[in-house]
Coordinates of C-alpha atoms and ligand atoms in Angstrom, one line a residue:
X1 CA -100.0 -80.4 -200.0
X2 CA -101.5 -79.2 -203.1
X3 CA -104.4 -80.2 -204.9
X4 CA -104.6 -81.1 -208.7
X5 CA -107.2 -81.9 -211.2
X6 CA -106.1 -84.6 -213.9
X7 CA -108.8 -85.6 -216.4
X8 CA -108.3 -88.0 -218.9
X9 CA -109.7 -87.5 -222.1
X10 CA -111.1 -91.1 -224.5
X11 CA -108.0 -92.6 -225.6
X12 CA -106.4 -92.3 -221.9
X13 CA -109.3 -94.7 -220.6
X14 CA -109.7 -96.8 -223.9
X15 CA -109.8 -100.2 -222.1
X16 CA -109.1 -102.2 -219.0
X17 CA -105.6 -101.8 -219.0
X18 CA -105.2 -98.1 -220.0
X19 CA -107.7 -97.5 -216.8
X20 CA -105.0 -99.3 -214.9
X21 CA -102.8 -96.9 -215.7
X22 CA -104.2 -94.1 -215.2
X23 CA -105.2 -95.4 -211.9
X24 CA -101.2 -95.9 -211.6
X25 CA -100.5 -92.0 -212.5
X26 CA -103.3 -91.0 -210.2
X27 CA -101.7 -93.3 -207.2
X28 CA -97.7 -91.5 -208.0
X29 CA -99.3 -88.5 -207.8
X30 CA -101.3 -89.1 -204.1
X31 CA -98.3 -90.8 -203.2
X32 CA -96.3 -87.8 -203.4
X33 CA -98.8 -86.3 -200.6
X34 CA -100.9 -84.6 -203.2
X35 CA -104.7 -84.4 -203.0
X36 CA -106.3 -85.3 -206.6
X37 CA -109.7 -85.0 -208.2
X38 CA -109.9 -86.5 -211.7
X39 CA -112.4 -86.1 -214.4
X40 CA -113.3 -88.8 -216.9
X41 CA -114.3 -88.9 -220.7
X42 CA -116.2 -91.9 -221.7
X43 CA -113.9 -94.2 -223.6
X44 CA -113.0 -93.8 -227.3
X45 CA -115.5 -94.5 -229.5
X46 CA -117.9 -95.0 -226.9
X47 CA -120.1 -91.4 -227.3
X48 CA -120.1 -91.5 -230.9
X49 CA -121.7 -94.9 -230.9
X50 CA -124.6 -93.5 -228.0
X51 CA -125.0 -90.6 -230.4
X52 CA -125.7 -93.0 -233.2
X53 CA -128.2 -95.3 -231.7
X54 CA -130.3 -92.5 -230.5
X55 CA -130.5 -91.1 -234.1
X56 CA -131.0 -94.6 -235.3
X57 CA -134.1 -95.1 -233.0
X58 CA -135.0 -90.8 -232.4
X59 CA -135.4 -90.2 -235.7
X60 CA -134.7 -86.2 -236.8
X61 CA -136.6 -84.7 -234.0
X62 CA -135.6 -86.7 -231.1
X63 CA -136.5 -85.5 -227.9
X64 CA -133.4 -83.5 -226.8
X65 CA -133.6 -84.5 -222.8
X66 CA -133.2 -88.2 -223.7
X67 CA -130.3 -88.1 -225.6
X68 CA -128.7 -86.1 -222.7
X69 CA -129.6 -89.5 -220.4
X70 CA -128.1 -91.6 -223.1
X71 CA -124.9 -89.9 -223.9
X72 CA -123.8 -89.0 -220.4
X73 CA -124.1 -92.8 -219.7
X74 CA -120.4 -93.2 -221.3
X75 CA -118.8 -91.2 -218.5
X76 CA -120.7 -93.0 -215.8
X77 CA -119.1 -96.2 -217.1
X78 CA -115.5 -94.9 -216.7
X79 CA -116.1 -92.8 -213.5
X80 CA -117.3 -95.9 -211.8
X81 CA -114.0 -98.0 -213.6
X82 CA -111.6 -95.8 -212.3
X83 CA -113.0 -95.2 -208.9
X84 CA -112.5 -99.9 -209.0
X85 CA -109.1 -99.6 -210.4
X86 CA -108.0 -97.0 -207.6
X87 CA -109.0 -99.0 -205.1
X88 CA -107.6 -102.3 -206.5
X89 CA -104.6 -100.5 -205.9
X90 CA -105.3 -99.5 -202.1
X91 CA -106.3 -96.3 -202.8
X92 CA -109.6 -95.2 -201.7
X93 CA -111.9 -93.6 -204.0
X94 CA -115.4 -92.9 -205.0
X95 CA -117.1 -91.8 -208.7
X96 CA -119.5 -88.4 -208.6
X97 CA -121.9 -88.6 -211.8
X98 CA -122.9 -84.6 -212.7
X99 CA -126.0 -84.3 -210.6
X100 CA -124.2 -85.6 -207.2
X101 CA -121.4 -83.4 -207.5
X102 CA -123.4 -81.2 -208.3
X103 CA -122.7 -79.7 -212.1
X104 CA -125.5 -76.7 -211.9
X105 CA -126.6 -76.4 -215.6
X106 CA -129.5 -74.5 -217.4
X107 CA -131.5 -76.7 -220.2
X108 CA -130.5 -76.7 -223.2
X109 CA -130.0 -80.2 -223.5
X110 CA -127.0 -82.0 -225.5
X111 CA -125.0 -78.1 -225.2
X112 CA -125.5 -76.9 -221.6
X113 CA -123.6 -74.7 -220.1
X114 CA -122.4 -74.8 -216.6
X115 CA -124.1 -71.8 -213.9
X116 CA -122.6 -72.9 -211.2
X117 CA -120.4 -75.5 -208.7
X118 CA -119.5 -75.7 -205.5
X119 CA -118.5 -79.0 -205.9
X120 CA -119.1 -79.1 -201.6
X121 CA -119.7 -83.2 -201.9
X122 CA -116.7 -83.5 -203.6
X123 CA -114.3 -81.4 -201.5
X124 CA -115.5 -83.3 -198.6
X125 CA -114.5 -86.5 -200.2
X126 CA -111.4 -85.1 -200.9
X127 CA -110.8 -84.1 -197.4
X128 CA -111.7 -87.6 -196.2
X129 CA -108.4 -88.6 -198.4
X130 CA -110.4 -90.0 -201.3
X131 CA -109.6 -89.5 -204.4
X132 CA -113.0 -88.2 -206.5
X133 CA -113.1 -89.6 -210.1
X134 CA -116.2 -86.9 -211.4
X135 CA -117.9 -88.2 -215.1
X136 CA -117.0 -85.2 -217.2
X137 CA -119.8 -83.6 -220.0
X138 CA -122.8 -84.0 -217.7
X139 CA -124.4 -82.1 -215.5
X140 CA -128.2 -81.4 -214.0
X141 CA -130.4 -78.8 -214.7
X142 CA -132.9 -77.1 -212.6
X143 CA -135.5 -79.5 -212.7
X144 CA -133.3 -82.5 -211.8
X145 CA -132.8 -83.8 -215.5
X146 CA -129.6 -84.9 -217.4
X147 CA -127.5 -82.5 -219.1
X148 CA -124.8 -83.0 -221.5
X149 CA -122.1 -80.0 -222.2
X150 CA -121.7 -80.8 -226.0
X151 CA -119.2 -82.8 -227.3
X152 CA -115.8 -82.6 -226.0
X153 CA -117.1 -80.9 -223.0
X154 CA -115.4 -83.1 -220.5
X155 CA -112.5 -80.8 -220.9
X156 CA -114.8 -77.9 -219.7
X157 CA -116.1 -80.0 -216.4
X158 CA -112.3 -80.5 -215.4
X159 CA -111.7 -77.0 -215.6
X160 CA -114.7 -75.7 -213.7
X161 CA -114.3 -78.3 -211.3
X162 CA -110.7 -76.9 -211.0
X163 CA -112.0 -73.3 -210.3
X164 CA -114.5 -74.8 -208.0
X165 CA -111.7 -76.2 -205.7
X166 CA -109.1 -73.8 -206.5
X167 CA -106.9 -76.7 -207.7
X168 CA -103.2 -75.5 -208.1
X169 CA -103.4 -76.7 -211.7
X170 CA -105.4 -78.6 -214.0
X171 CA -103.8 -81.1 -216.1
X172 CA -105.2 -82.5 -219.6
X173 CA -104.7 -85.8 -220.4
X174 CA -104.6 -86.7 -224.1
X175 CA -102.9 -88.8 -226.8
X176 CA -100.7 -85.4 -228.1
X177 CA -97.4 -84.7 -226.0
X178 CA -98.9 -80.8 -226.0
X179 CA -99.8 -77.8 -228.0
X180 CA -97.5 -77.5 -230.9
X181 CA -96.8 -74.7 -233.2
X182 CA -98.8 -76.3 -235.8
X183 CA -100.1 -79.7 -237.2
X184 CA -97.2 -82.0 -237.0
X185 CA -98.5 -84.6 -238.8
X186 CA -98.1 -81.8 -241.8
X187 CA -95.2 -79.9 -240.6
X188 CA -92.6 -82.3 -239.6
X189 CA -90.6 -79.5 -237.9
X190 CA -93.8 -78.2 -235.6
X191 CA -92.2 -77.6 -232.1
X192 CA -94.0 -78.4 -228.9
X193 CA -94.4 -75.4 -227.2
X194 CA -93.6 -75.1 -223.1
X195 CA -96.0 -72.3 -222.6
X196 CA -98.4 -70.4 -224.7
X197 CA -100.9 -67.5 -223.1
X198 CA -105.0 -68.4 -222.4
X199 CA -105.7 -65.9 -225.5
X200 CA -103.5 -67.6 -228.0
X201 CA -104.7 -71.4 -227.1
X202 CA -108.3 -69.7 -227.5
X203 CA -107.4 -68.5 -231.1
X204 CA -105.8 -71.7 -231.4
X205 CA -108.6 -73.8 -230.4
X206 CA -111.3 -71.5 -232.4
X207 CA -109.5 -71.9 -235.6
X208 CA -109.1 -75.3 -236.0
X209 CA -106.5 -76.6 -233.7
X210 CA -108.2 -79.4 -231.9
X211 CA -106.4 -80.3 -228.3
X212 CA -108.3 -78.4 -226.3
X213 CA -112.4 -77.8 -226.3
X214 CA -112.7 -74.0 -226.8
X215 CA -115.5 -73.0 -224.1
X216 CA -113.0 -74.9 -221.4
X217 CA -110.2 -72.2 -222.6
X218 CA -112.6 -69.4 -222.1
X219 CA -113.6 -70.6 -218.4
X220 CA -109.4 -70.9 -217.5
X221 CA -109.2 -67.3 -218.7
X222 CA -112.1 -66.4 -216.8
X223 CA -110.9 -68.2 -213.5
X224 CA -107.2 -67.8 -213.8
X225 CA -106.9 -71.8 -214.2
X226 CA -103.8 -73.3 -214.9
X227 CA -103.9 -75.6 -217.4
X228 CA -101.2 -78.5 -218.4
X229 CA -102.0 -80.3 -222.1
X230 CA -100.1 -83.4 -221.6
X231 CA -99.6 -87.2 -223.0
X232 CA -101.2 -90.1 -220.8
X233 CA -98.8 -92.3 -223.2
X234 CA -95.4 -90.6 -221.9
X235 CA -93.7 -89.4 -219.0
X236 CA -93.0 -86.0 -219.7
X237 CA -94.2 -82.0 -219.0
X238 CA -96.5 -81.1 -221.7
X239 CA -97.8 -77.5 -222.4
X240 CA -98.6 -74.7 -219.9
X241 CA -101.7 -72.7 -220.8
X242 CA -101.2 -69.4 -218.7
X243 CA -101.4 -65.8 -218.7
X244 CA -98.8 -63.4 -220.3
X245 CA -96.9 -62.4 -217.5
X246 CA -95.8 -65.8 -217.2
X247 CA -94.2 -66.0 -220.6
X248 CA -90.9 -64.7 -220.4
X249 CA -89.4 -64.8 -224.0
X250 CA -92.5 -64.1 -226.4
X251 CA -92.3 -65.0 -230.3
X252 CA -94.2 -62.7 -232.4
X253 CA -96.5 -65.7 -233.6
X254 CA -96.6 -68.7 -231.5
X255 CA -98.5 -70.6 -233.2
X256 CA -100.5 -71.2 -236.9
X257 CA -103.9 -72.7 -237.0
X258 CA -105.7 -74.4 -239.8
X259 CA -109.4 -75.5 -240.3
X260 CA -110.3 -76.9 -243.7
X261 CA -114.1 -76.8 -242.1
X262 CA -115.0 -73.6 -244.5
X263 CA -117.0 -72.9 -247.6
X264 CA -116.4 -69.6 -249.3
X265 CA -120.4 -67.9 -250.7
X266 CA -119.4 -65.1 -252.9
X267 CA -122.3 -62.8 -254.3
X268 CA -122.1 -60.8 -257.7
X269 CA -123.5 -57.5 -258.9
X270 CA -125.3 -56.9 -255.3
X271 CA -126.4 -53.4 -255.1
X272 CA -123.9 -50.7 -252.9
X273 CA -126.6 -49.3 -251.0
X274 CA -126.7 -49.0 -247.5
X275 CA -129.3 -51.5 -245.9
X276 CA -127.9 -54.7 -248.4
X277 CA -125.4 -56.2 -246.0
X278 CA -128.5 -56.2 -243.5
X279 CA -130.7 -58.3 -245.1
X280 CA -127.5 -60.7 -247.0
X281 CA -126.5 -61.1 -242.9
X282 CA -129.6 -60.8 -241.4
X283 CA -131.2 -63.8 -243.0
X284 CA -128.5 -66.1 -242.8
X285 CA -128.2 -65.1 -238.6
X286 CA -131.8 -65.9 -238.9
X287 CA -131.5 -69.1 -240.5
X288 CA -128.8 -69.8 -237.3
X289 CA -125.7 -69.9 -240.2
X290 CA -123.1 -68.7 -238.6
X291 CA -120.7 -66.1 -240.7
X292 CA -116.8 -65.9 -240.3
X293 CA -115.0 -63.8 -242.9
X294 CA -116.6 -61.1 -244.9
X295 CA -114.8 -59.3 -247.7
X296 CA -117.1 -56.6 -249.5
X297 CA -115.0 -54.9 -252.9
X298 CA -116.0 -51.3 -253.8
X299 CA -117.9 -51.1 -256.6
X300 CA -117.0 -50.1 -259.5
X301 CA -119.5 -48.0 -261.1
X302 CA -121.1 -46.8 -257.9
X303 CA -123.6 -49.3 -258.4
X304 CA -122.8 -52.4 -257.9
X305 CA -120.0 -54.5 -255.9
X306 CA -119.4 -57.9 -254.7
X307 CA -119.9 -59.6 -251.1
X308 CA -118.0 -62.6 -250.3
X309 CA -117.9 -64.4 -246.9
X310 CA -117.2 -67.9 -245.4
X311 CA -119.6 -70.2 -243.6
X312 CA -118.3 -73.9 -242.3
X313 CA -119.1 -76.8 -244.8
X314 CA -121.9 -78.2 -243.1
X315 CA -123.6 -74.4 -243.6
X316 CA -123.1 -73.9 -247.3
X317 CA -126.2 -75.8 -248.5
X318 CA -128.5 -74.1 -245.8
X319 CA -126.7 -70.6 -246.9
X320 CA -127.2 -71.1 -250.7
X321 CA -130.8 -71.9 -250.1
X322 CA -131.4 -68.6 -247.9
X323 CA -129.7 -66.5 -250.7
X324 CA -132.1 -67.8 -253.2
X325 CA -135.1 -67.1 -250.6
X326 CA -133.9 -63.2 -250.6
X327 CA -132.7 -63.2 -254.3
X328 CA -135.7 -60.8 -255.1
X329 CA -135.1 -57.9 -252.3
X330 CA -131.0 -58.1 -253.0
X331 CA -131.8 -58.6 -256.9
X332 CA -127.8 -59.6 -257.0
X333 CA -126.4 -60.9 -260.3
X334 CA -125.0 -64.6 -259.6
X335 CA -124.2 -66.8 -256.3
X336 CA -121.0 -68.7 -256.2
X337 CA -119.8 -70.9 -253.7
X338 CA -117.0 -72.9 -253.1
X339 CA -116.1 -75.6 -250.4
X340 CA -112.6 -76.0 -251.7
X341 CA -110.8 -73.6 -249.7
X342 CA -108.5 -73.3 -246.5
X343 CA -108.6 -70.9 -243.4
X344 CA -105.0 -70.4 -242.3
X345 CA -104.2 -68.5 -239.1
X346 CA -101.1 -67.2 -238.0
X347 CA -101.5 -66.5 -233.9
X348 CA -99.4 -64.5 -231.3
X349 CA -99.5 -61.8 -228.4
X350 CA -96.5 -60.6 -229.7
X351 CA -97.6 -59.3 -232.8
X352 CA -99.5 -56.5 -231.1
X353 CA -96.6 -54.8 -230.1
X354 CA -94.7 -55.9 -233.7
X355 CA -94.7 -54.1 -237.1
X356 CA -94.8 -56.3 -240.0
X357 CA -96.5 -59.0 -239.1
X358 CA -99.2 -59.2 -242.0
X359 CA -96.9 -58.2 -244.7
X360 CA -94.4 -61.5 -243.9
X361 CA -97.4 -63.8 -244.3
X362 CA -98.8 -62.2 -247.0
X363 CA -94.8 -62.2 -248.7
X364 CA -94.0 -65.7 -247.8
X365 CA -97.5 -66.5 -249.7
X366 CA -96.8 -64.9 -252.7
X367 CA -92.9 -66.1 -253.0
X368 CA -95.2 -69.5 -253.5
X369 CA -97.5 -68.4 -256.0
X370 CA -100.6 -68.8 -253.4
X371 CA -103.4 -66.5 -253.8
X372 CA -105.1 -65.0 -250.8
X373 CA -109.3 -65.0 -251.2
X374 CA -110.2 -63.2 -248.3
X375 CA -108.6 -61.8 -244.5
X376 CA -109.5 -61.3 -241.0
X377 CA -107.6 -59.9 -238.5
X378 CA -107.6 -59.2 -234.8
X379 CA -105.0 -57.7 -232.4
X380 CA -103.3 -61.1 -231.7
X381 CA -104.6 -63.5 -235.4
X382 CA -104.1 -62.9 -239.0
X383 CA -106.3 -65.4 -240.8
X384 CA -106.0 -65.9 -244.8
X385 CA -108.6 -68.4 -247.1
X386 CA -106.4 -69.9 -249.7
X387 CA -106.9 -72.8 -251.8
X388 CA -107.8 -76.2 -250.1
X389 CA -105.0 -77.8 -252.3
X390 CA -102.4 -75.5 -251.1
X391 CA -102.7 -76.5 -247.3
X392 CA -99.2 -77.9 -246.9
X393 CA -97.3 -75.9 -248.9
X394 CA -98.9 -72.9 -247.1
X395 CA -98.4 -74.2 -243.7
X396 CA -94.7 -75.2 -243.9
X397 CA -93.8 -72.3 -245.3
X398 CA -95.3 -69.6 -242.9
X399 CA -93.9 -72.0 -240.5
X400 CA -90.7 -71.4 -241.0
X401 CA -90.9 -68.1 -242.1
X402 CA -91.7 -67.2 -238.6
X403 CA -89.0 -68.9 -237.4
X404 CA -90.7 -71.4 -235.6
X405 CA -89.1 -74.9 -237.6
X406 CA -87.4 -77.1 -235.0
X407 CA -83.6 -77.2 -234.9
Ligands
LIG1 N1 -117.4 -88.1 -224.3 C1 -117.7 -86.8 -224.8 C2 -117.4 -86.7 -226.3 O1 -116.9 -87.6 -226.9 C3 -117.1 -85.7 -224.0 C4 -115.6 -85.6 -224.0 O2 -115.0 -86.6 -224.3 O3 -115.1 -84.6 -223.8 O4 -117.7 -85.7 -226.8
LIG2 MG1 -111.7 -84.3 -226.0

């Protein structure tokens, strides 16, 4: 008998019916002498229009605490849904909201993270052949109040309720069949892939490809979870996330990310002195503006040279206006920014052991005429800022220049 965790993300518990069927799945999967515990999103649609209202009636400053018992009232709903639905069917089941199972969180409210589960009142509920249906995002802090994970965070409940119960695998329930290569709604010929490694979907999922919640990718890693990424709409395997040595024929890139969520701040005529990237970096850390890429040229005369970096859109303004508030210490020329570019990331374990790697992406660009505005790299990810308007182009063509179009 093993024992699996299946959550089921907003669009798998949309309504009345699609509750039934999960309820179904849940049932074929008891049935088959398996024990299950199941984590719930709230349904689609249903936390962005909590959010809303409490900014409606909050205001900017609303009390942080109180949108945590607002937000996390979505998940109660559907907990307490499915727990009905299984037992229409015969099956006996109970809901766990955060604080009862119990999710141990610290405070910061509406992003906590998880310190700790034993998830006791849930195993013995488990052993008492029920199947537990736990509300995912939420937690409980310390002092007995509400948390909230930040959004998406259901994914990361399922997965430390999985490590919590050393579940045999922890499957993800969401409208995509799996991980694919890249965007198929751009490439046509993106490939779902059977099996990609923890460090690649963490790539993936930091830059920009959205199936999986990032800090619930960590936490697998970190607790050697087995996670499926698979379709509640369909009947068939999705994608194992896993560690290396369970790959057995690795590409050299597995996969290429994209996030259009970036804004490029370049700096003219700065002063190439030691002391000047501190203070650019220093006040925008500060300011809590996060920085990605950062390309510095060597100056020309000795002088002078130029810094240019990316923040994400919703940054840029905040940026701009901490550059103008240091203009007089960095006494730099000009400020441009630009919101109209593209990170592209090209992602794989394989390329650590591979020659070449860089040069074919930076090749297949050029054959199309697309220039490159700044690169990052790390041992397994080669990302490139191009042009916003050359997303597509870019994407289809790296795609198959790594071999990865479907055949
Ligand atoms: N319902 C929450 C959200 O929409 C958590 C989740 O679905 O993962 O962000
Ligand atoms: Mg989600």
């Amino acid at each position: 008998m093993a024992l699996v965790v299946q959550k089921f993300g907003g669009t798998s518990v949309a309504d009345l019916d699609r509750i039934r069927a999960v309820a179904e799945r849940v049932k074929r999967v008891r049935d088959q002498g398996d024990q299950v515990a199941v984590v719930v999103s709230a349904m689609a649609g249903v936390t962005n229009q909590l959010v809303e209202w409490v900014r409606q009636l909050g205001g900017a400053t609303y009390d942080r605490a109180e949108y945590d018992v607002v937000v996390a009232s979505g998940e109660q709903v559907t907990s307490g849904l499915l727990a009905l639905a299984l037992q229409a069917l015969g099956v006996p089941a109970r809901s766990f909201l955060g604080w009862q199972a119990p999710i141990a969180t610290d405070h910061s409210h509406g992003k906590a993270r998880v310190l700790a589960t034993e998830a006791t009142p849930v195993r013995q509920a488990l052993a008492h052949g029920e199947v537990a249906v736990l509300a995912g995002f939420q937690g409980v802090a310390a002092d007995g109040r509400v948390t909230t994970l930040g959004r998406g965070g259901s994914d990361t409940s399922a997965v430390v309720l999985a490590a919590a119960l050393g579940a045999e695998r922890c499957d993800i329930f969401t409208d995509v069949e799996g991980v694919y290569t890249t965007d198929p709604r751009i490439v046509a010929k993106a490939c779902k892939l059977a099996r990609i490694t923890y460090e690649e979907m963490l790539e993936m999922a930091s830059l920009g490809a959205k199936v999986l919640e990032t800090r619930s990718v960590a936490l697998a890693m970190r607790h050697g979870v087995r996670v499926q990424v698979l379709s509640s709409f369909v009947d068939r395997p999705g994608t194992l996330v896993v560690d290396e040595g369970e790959i057995v024929e690795q590409n050299i890139v597995s996969g290429i990310a994209y996030s259009r969520d970036e804004a490029k701040v370049t700096l003219v005529g700065v002063a190439d002195q030691p002391g000047v990237a501190a203070t650019i970096f220093g006040s925008l850390a500060e300011a809590n503006v996060n920085v990605d890429m950062i390309v510095q040229s060597v100056s020309a005369d000795g002088r002078t040279t130029d810094v240019t970096f990316t923040v994400s859109r919703g940054d840029l303004a905040r940026a701009q206006a901490v550059l103008a508030g240091v203009r007089a210490a960095l006494d730099y020329r000009s400020l441009r920014a630009d919101a109209e570019v593209v990170k592209v990331s090209v992602i794989g374990v394989g390329m650590r052991s591979h020659a070449g790697t860089a040069h074919l992406m930076f090749k297949t660009l050029a054959e199309r005429g697309i220039n490159i505005q700044a690169i990052s790299t790390s041992e397994i990810k080669i990302s490139i800022l191009i042009d916003e308007a050359y997303t597509e182009l870019a994407l289809r063509a790296l795609h198959s220049a790594y071999g990865l179009d479907a055949v």
